[in-house]
Structure formats: C-alpha cells, structure tokens
Coordinates of C-alpha atoms in Angstrom, one line a residue:
X1 CA -17.0 -13.1 44.4
X2 CA -13.9 -11.3 43.3
X3 CA -14.6 -8.8 40.6
X4 CA -12.5 -9.1 37.3
X5 CA -12.7 -5.3 37.1
X6 CA -10.4 -2.9 38.8
X7 CA -12.7 -0.5 40.7
X8 CA -16.0 -1.2 38.9
X9 CA -18.3 1.7 39.8
X10 CA -22.0 1.7 39.0
X11 CA -23.1 5.1 37.5
X12 CA -26.8 4.5 37.0
X13 CA -29.5 1.9 36.4
X14 CA -32.8 2.2 34.5
X15 CA -35.7 -0.2 34.2
X16 CA -36.2 -0.8 30.5
X17 CA -38.6 -3.3 28.8
X18 CA -38.5 -5.7 31.8
X19 CA -34.7 -5.5 31.8
X20 CA -32.2 -3.0 33.2
X21 CA -30.1 -0.5 31.3
X22 CA -27.0 0.1 33.4
X23 CA -23.9 2.3 33.1
X24 CA -20.6 1.7 34.7
X25 CA -17.1 3.2 35.1
X26 CA -14.0 1.2 35.7
X27 CA -10.2 1.5 35.7
X28 CA -8.8 -0.1 32.6
X29 CA -5.4 -1.9 32.8
X30 CA -5.1 -2.0 29.0
X31 CA -5.9 1.7 28.5
X32 CA -4.4 3.0 31.7
X33 CA -7.3 5.3 32.3
X34 CA -10.9 5.1 33.6
X35 CA -13.3 3.8 31.0
X36 CA -17.1 3.7 30.8
X37 CA -19.6 1.2 29.3
X38 CA -23.3 0.6 29.1
X39 CA -24.9 -2.8 29.6
X40 CA -28.5 -3.8 29.0
X41 CA -29.4 -7.0 30.9
X42 CA -32.7 -8.6 29.6
X43 CA -35.1 -10.2 32.1
X44 CA -33.6 -13.6 31.4
X45 CA -30.3 -12.4 32.7
X46 CA -31.8 -10.8 35.7
X47 CA -33.4 -14.1 36.5
X48 CA -30.0 -15.8 36.5
X49 CA -29.8 -17.2 33.0
X50 CA -26.5 -17.1 31.2
X51 CA -27.5 -15.2 28.1
X52 CA -25.4 -14.3 25.1
X53 CA -23.6 -11.0 24.9
X54 CA -23.9 -8.8 21.8
X55 CA -21.5 -5.8 21.7
X56 CA -22.2 -2.6 19.8
X57 CA -19.2 -0.5 18.6
X58 CA -20.4 3.1 18.1
X59 CA -19.1 5.6 15.6
X60 CA -17.4 9.0 15.7
X61 CA -18.7 11.5 18.3
X62 CA -20.5 8.8 20.2
X63 CA -20.2 7.6 23.8
X64 CA -21.3 4.5 25.7
X65 CA -24.8 6.1 26.0
X66 CA -25.5 6.9 22.4
X67 CA -26.8 3.6 21.1
X68 CA -28.6 2.8 24.4
X69 CA -30.5 6.1 24.2
X70 CA -31.1 6.4 20.4
X71 CA -31.4 3.0 18.8
X72 CA -34.3 1.5 20.7
X73 CA -32.8 -1.9 20.7
X74 CA -33.7 -2.9 24.3
X75 CA -37.3 -4.0 23.4
X76 CA -36.2 -6.7 21.0
X77 CA -33.2 -7.6 23.0
X78 CA -35.5 -8.2 26.0
X79 CA -37.7 -10.5 23.9
X80 CA -34.8 -12.4 22.5
X81 CA -32.7 -12.7 25.7
X82 CA -29.7 -10.8 24.5
X83 CA -27.4 -8.7 26.7
X84 CA -26.2 -5.5 25.0
X85 CA -22.8 -4.1 25.7
X86 CA -21.9 -0.5 24.6
X87 CA -18.3 0.5 25.3
X88 CA -17.2 4.1 24.9
X89 CA -15.5 4.7 21.6
X90 CA -12.2 6.1 22.8
X91 CA -9.9 6.8 25.8
X92 CA -10.6 10.1 27.5
X93 CA -8.7 12.3 29.9
X94 CA -5.1 11.5 28.8
X95 CA -4.3 15.2 28.5
X96 CA -3.1 14.9 24.9
X97 CA -3.6 17.8 22.5
X98 CA -6.6 17.0 20.3
X99 CA -7.9 14.0 22.2
X100 CA -11.3 15.5 22.7
X101 CA -11.8 16.4 19.1
X102 CA -13.7 13.2 18.4
X103 CA -15.3 14.7 15.3
X104 CA -11.8 14.5 13.6
X105 CA -10.4 11.1 12.6
X106 CA -6.8 10.8 13.7
X107 CA -7.0 13.0 16.7
X108 CA -9.0 11.2 19.4
X109 CA -11.3 8.7 17.7
X110 CA -10.4 5.3 18.9
X111 CA -10.9 3.4 15.6
X112 CA -10.9 0.1 17.5
X113 CA -7.2 -0.7 17.1
X114 CA -4.0 -0.5 19.1
X115 CA -2.0 2.6 18.2
X116 CA 1.8 2.0 17.7
X117 CA 2.8 5.7 17.3
X118 CA 3.5 8.3 20.0
X119 CA 1.7 10.0 21.6
X120 CA -1.3 7.8 21.0
X121 CA 0.3 4.4 21.7
X122 CA 0.4 5.1 25.5
X123 CA -3.4 4.8 25.9
X124 CA -5.1 4.3 22.5
X125 CA -5.3 0.4 22.8
X126 CA -9.0 -0.1 22.0
X127 CA -8.5 -3.5 20.4
X128 CA -6.7 -5.0 23.4
X129 CA -9.1 -3.2 25.8
X130 CA -12.1 -4.9 24.1
X131 CA -10.8 -8.3 23.4
X132 CA -8.5 -8.9 26.4
X133 CA -10.2 -6.9 29.1
X134 CA -13.7 -5.7 28.7
X135 CA -15.5 -8.6 27.0
X136 CA -14.2 -11.4 29.3
X137 CA -14.6 -9.2 32.4
X138 CA -18.3 -8.4 31.5
X139 CA -19.0 -12.1 30.8
X140 CA -17.5 -13.1 34.1
X141 CA -18.8 -10.4 36.3
X142 CA -22.4 -10.6 35.1
X143 CA -22.6 -14.4 34.6
X144 CA -23.1 -14.2 30.8
X145 CA -22.7 -17.2 28.4
X146 CA -19.2 -18.1 27.5
X147 CA -18.4 -18.6 23.8
X148 CA -21.6 -16.8 22.8
X149 CA -20.4 -13.4 21.6
X150 CA -21.8 -11.3 18.8
X151 CA -20.4 -8.0 17.4
X152 CA -22.0 -5.2 15.5
X153 CA -21.4 -1.5 15.0
X154 CA -21.9 1.7 13.0
X155 CA -19.5 3.7 10.7
X156 CA -16.1 3.6 12.6
X157 CA -17.7 1.0 14.8
X158 CA -18.9 -1.0 11.8
X159 CA -15.2 -1.0 10.7
X160 CA -14.3 -2.2 14.2
X161 CA -16.9 -5.0 14.1
X162 CA -15.8 -6.3 10.7
X163 CA -12.0 -6.0 11.4
X164 CA -12.1 -7.4 15.0
X165 CA -14.2 -10.4 13.9
X166 CA -11.7 -11.2 11.2
X167 CA -8.6 -10.5 13.3
X168 CA -9.8 -12.8 16.1
X169 CA -11.2 -15.8 14.3
X170 CA -13.6 -17.9 16.4
X171 CA -14.1 -15.3 19.1
X172 CA -17.3 -13.8 17.6
X173 CA -20.0 -16.2 16.5
X174 CA -22.0 -13.5 14.6
X175 CA -21.2 -10.1 13.1
X176 CA -23.1 -7.3 11.3
X177 CA -22.7 -3.6 10.6
X178 CA -24.5 -0.3 9.7
X179 CA -22.7 1.9 7.1
X180 CA -19.2 0.6 8.0
X181 CA -16.0 2.0 6.8
X182 CA -15.2 -1.0 4.7
X183 CA -11.9 0.0 3.2
X184 CA -10.1 2.6 5.4
X185 CA -6.8 2.2 3.4
X186 CA -8.7 3.8 0.5
X187 CA -10.5 6.7 2.2
X188 CA -9.6 10.1 3.7
X189 CA -10.8 9.1 7.2
X190 CA -8.7 6.0 7.2
X191 CA -5.6 7.7 5.8
X192 CA -5.7 10.3 8.6
X193 CA -6.4 7.8 11.4
X194 CA -3.9 5.2 10.3
X195 CA -1.1 7.8 9.7
X196 CA -1.6 9.1 13.2
X197 CA -2.0 5.8 15.0
X198 CA 0.0 3.3 12.8
X199 CA 2.6 5.6 11.1
X200 CA 3.6 6.3 7.5
X201 CA 4.3 2.7 6.5
X202 CA 1.1 1.8 4.6
X203 CA 2.0 -1.9 4.6
X204 CA 0.9 -2.0 8.2
X205 CA -2.5 -0.6 7.5
X206 CA -4.1 -3.5 5.7
X207 CA -4.2 -5.5 9.0
X208 CA -7.0 -3.1 10.0
X209 CA -8.8 -3.0 6.7
X210 CA -11.9 -5.2 6.5
X211 CA -11.9 -5.6 2.7
X212 CA -8.2 -6.5 2.7
X213 CA -8.6 -8.9 5.6
X214 CA -11.6 -10.6 4.0
X215 CA -9.8 -10.9 0.6
X216 CA -7.1 -12.9 2.4
X217 CA -9.5 -15.6 3.8
X218 CA -9.2 -19.1 2.3
X219 CA -12.7 -19.9 3.3
X220 CA -15.8 -18.1 4.8
X221 CA -15.0 -17.0 8.4
X222 CA -18.7 -16.6 9.1
X223 CA -20.6 -19.3 7.1
X224 CA -23.8 -18.2 8.8
X225 CA -23.6 -14.9 7.0
X226 CA -22.7 -11.3 7.6
X227 CA -25.4 -8.6 7.5
X228 CA -24.7 -5.0 6.4
X229 CA -27.2 -2.2 6.0
X230 CA -26.2 0.9 4.0
X231 CA -28.3 4.0 3.3
X232 CA -28.1 5.4 -0.2
X233 CA -28.6 9.0 1.0
X234 CA -25.6 8.6 3.3
X235 CA -23.5 11.7 2.7
X236 CA -20.3 9.7 3.3
X237 CA -21.1 6.7 1.1
X238 CA -19.1 7.6 -2.1
X239 CA -16.0 9.0 -0.5
X240 CA -15.5 7.2 2.8
X241 CA -17.4 3.9 3.1
X242 CA -16.7 1.6 0.0
X243 CA -19.2 -1.2 0.8
X244 CA -18.6 -2.5 -2.8
X245 CA -15.0 -3.3 -1.9
X246 CA -16.1 -5.5 1.0
X247 CA -18.8 -7.1 -1.2
X248 CA -16.1 -8.0 -3.8
X249 CA -13.8 -9.4 -1.1
X250 CA -16.7 -11.6 0.3
X251 CA -17.4 -12.9 -3.1
X252 CA -13.7 -13.8 -3.5
X253 CA -13.6 -15.6 -0.1
X254 CA -17.0 -17.3 -0.6
X255 CA -18.3 -15.5 2.5
X256 CA -22.1 -15.2 2.5
X257 CA -23.0 -11.5 2.7
X258 CA -26.4 -9.7 2.9
X259 CA -25.6 -6.2 1.8
X260 CA -28.9 -4.2 1.9
X261 CA -28.9 -0.8 0.2
X262 CA -31.7 1.5 1.4
X263 CA -32.9 4.5 -0.7
X264 CA -33.5 7.7 1.3
X265 CA -31.6 6.7 4.5
X266 CA -28.7 8.8 5.7
X267 CA -25.8 8.0 8.1
X268 CA -27.5 8.7 11.4
X269 CA -29.4 7.0 14.2
X270 CA -32.8 7.3 12.5
X271 CA -31.4 4.8 10.0
X272 CA -30.0 2.5 12.7
X273 CA -33.3 2.6 14.6
X274 CA -35.2 1.6 11.5
X275 CA -33.3 -1.7 11.0
X276 CA -31.7 -2.5 14.4
X277 CA -34.3 -5.2 15.1
X278 CA -33.3 -7.1 12.0
X279 CA -29.7 -7.1 13.3
X280 CA -30.7 -8.4 16.7
X281 CA -32.6 -11.2 15.1
X282 CA -29.6 -11.9 12.8
X283 CA -27.4 -12.4 15.8
X284 CA -30.0 -14.3 17.8
X285 CA -30.2 -17.0 15.1
X286 CA -26.6 -17.8 15.9
X287 CA -26.3 -16.9 19.6
X288 CA -29.6 -18.1 21.0
X289 CA -29.6 -21.6 19.5

C-alpha cells in the first residue's frame, strides 16, 4: 500500500493497556519541515477494526509526547476502542529567531492557525497541517474509521479544539476542552500571538476566537453537547481564559454546553489526568455508536 505520508519514520512503539503507544516522524508538505506525532492504537485497531480517531491538541511548552506520558488516557481508550492522536504543537527547526521559546506566546507556539505574517507564514501553518494533511493521512495509513473524528485539547490546544471544530463544520463529530483560551482577542496571550501571526488588523482575529465564532452560529453546531472542564485554582483563569465568554456565546447560539468548574484544581496535567476519562466517554458516546 502506498503511504499517504512523505517519509513516515517510526520512532518508537510501546505496549500499553493491550494496545500500542507509537511515535512517528514524517516530512510535512504543509509545514515544509519534519513533524512528529504520537498515536495510541487500542487492541481493537490492532485486530483490524476501523476505530474512531480522537485527536488531542496540547498546550504551550508541550510536545507530541506530553499527553501520552502524563494524562493516563490509554487505559480507558483501550476499553472504549478509541485511537488517540497527539500531534506536536508547533513547527520546529525553521531557524527563526525565537521559534524555540515555546513558553512565550507569539514567538514559536503554533496556536493551531495558519500564520499570514512574515516570518511565521512560511512554516507556521498548523491548521492546514492538521485538517488537510495529518488527520486524513493517519486515518488512511492506519485503517481508522472515516467520518468519525473527535477533537479535544488543553489551554492553547483547547482554543484549537474549539476553533477548529467551528471553522470546519461537520468535520469533527465531538469536541471538548480543558481550561481552553476561550476568547483570545480579549487576553494578553491572544493579543501577542495574533499580532505576530495575523498582523495588526484586529478584524482578522475573530476568525480564530472561539467565543466570537460561537456567537455567530445560527444554530447549535454540536447538538450532542460540548464538555469543558476548568479548574478554579488555575493561575491563568481570570486574565487569560474567559470561559464565561464562551458560555455566554453558547447560550446565544443554543449550543448545549457542560462547563464544569472544579475548586482546587490548577492548569496542569494533574487536573487533566483527574478528568480525562470523562472526556473520553463524552467522545465515545458520539464516535462509538
């Protein structure tokens, strides 16, 4: 079989809860650089079943390994029959000043959009990479179910999950997020990233703002519901995340939303690991029926 990837290279494979956690490298035509991703294949997929694909978009400072190592999602994914895809967050190795400073929004963090401003526009095309290249290639290469895609993520990746599901109606059957950046046009992180990637014209920014996109919907884009978990001890909650803005937009659009606020939980992976099984089951209700 002809591979849909250009130079797909296995990096490692690890037995995990009767499935396999794998990591790959490939040459990306959309990014123009080598990219990495992780893929957990549950036992059902290893036995030849075309299982659904659930993609995790990670946050700032993360790689394709972070969720796979820290979240502990493979146990329940194995039980439910869900494949888990973990792309890297950003292009790497372009030789641009600041690209490796992934702690600093606007200089390296991918933000799951296609940059229009130099020097980032040459390689920072994460939206096209995911939607046009990686997802269909993974479905084809590994014999996964067509038209059964779910999307979730954390922080910057939660922003990506919400915005990409709204920007590509019908592509993702289910969506959820942990502590997403819900209104980047209102927060410092978003202002820095959008100025760098999209330019000074703020009228172009709302196309990548989940709250603004949801407020424009004439009807519920996900009638089965969206799940968001937010920790109330999250150090970024007040200044950067704005879940109340997305909640208001969902109310306006008639979009069912379960927004759970958890006392004592912060922004990190202990929080994600505590509730990730709920998210997997949320997606399985839609993807595995």
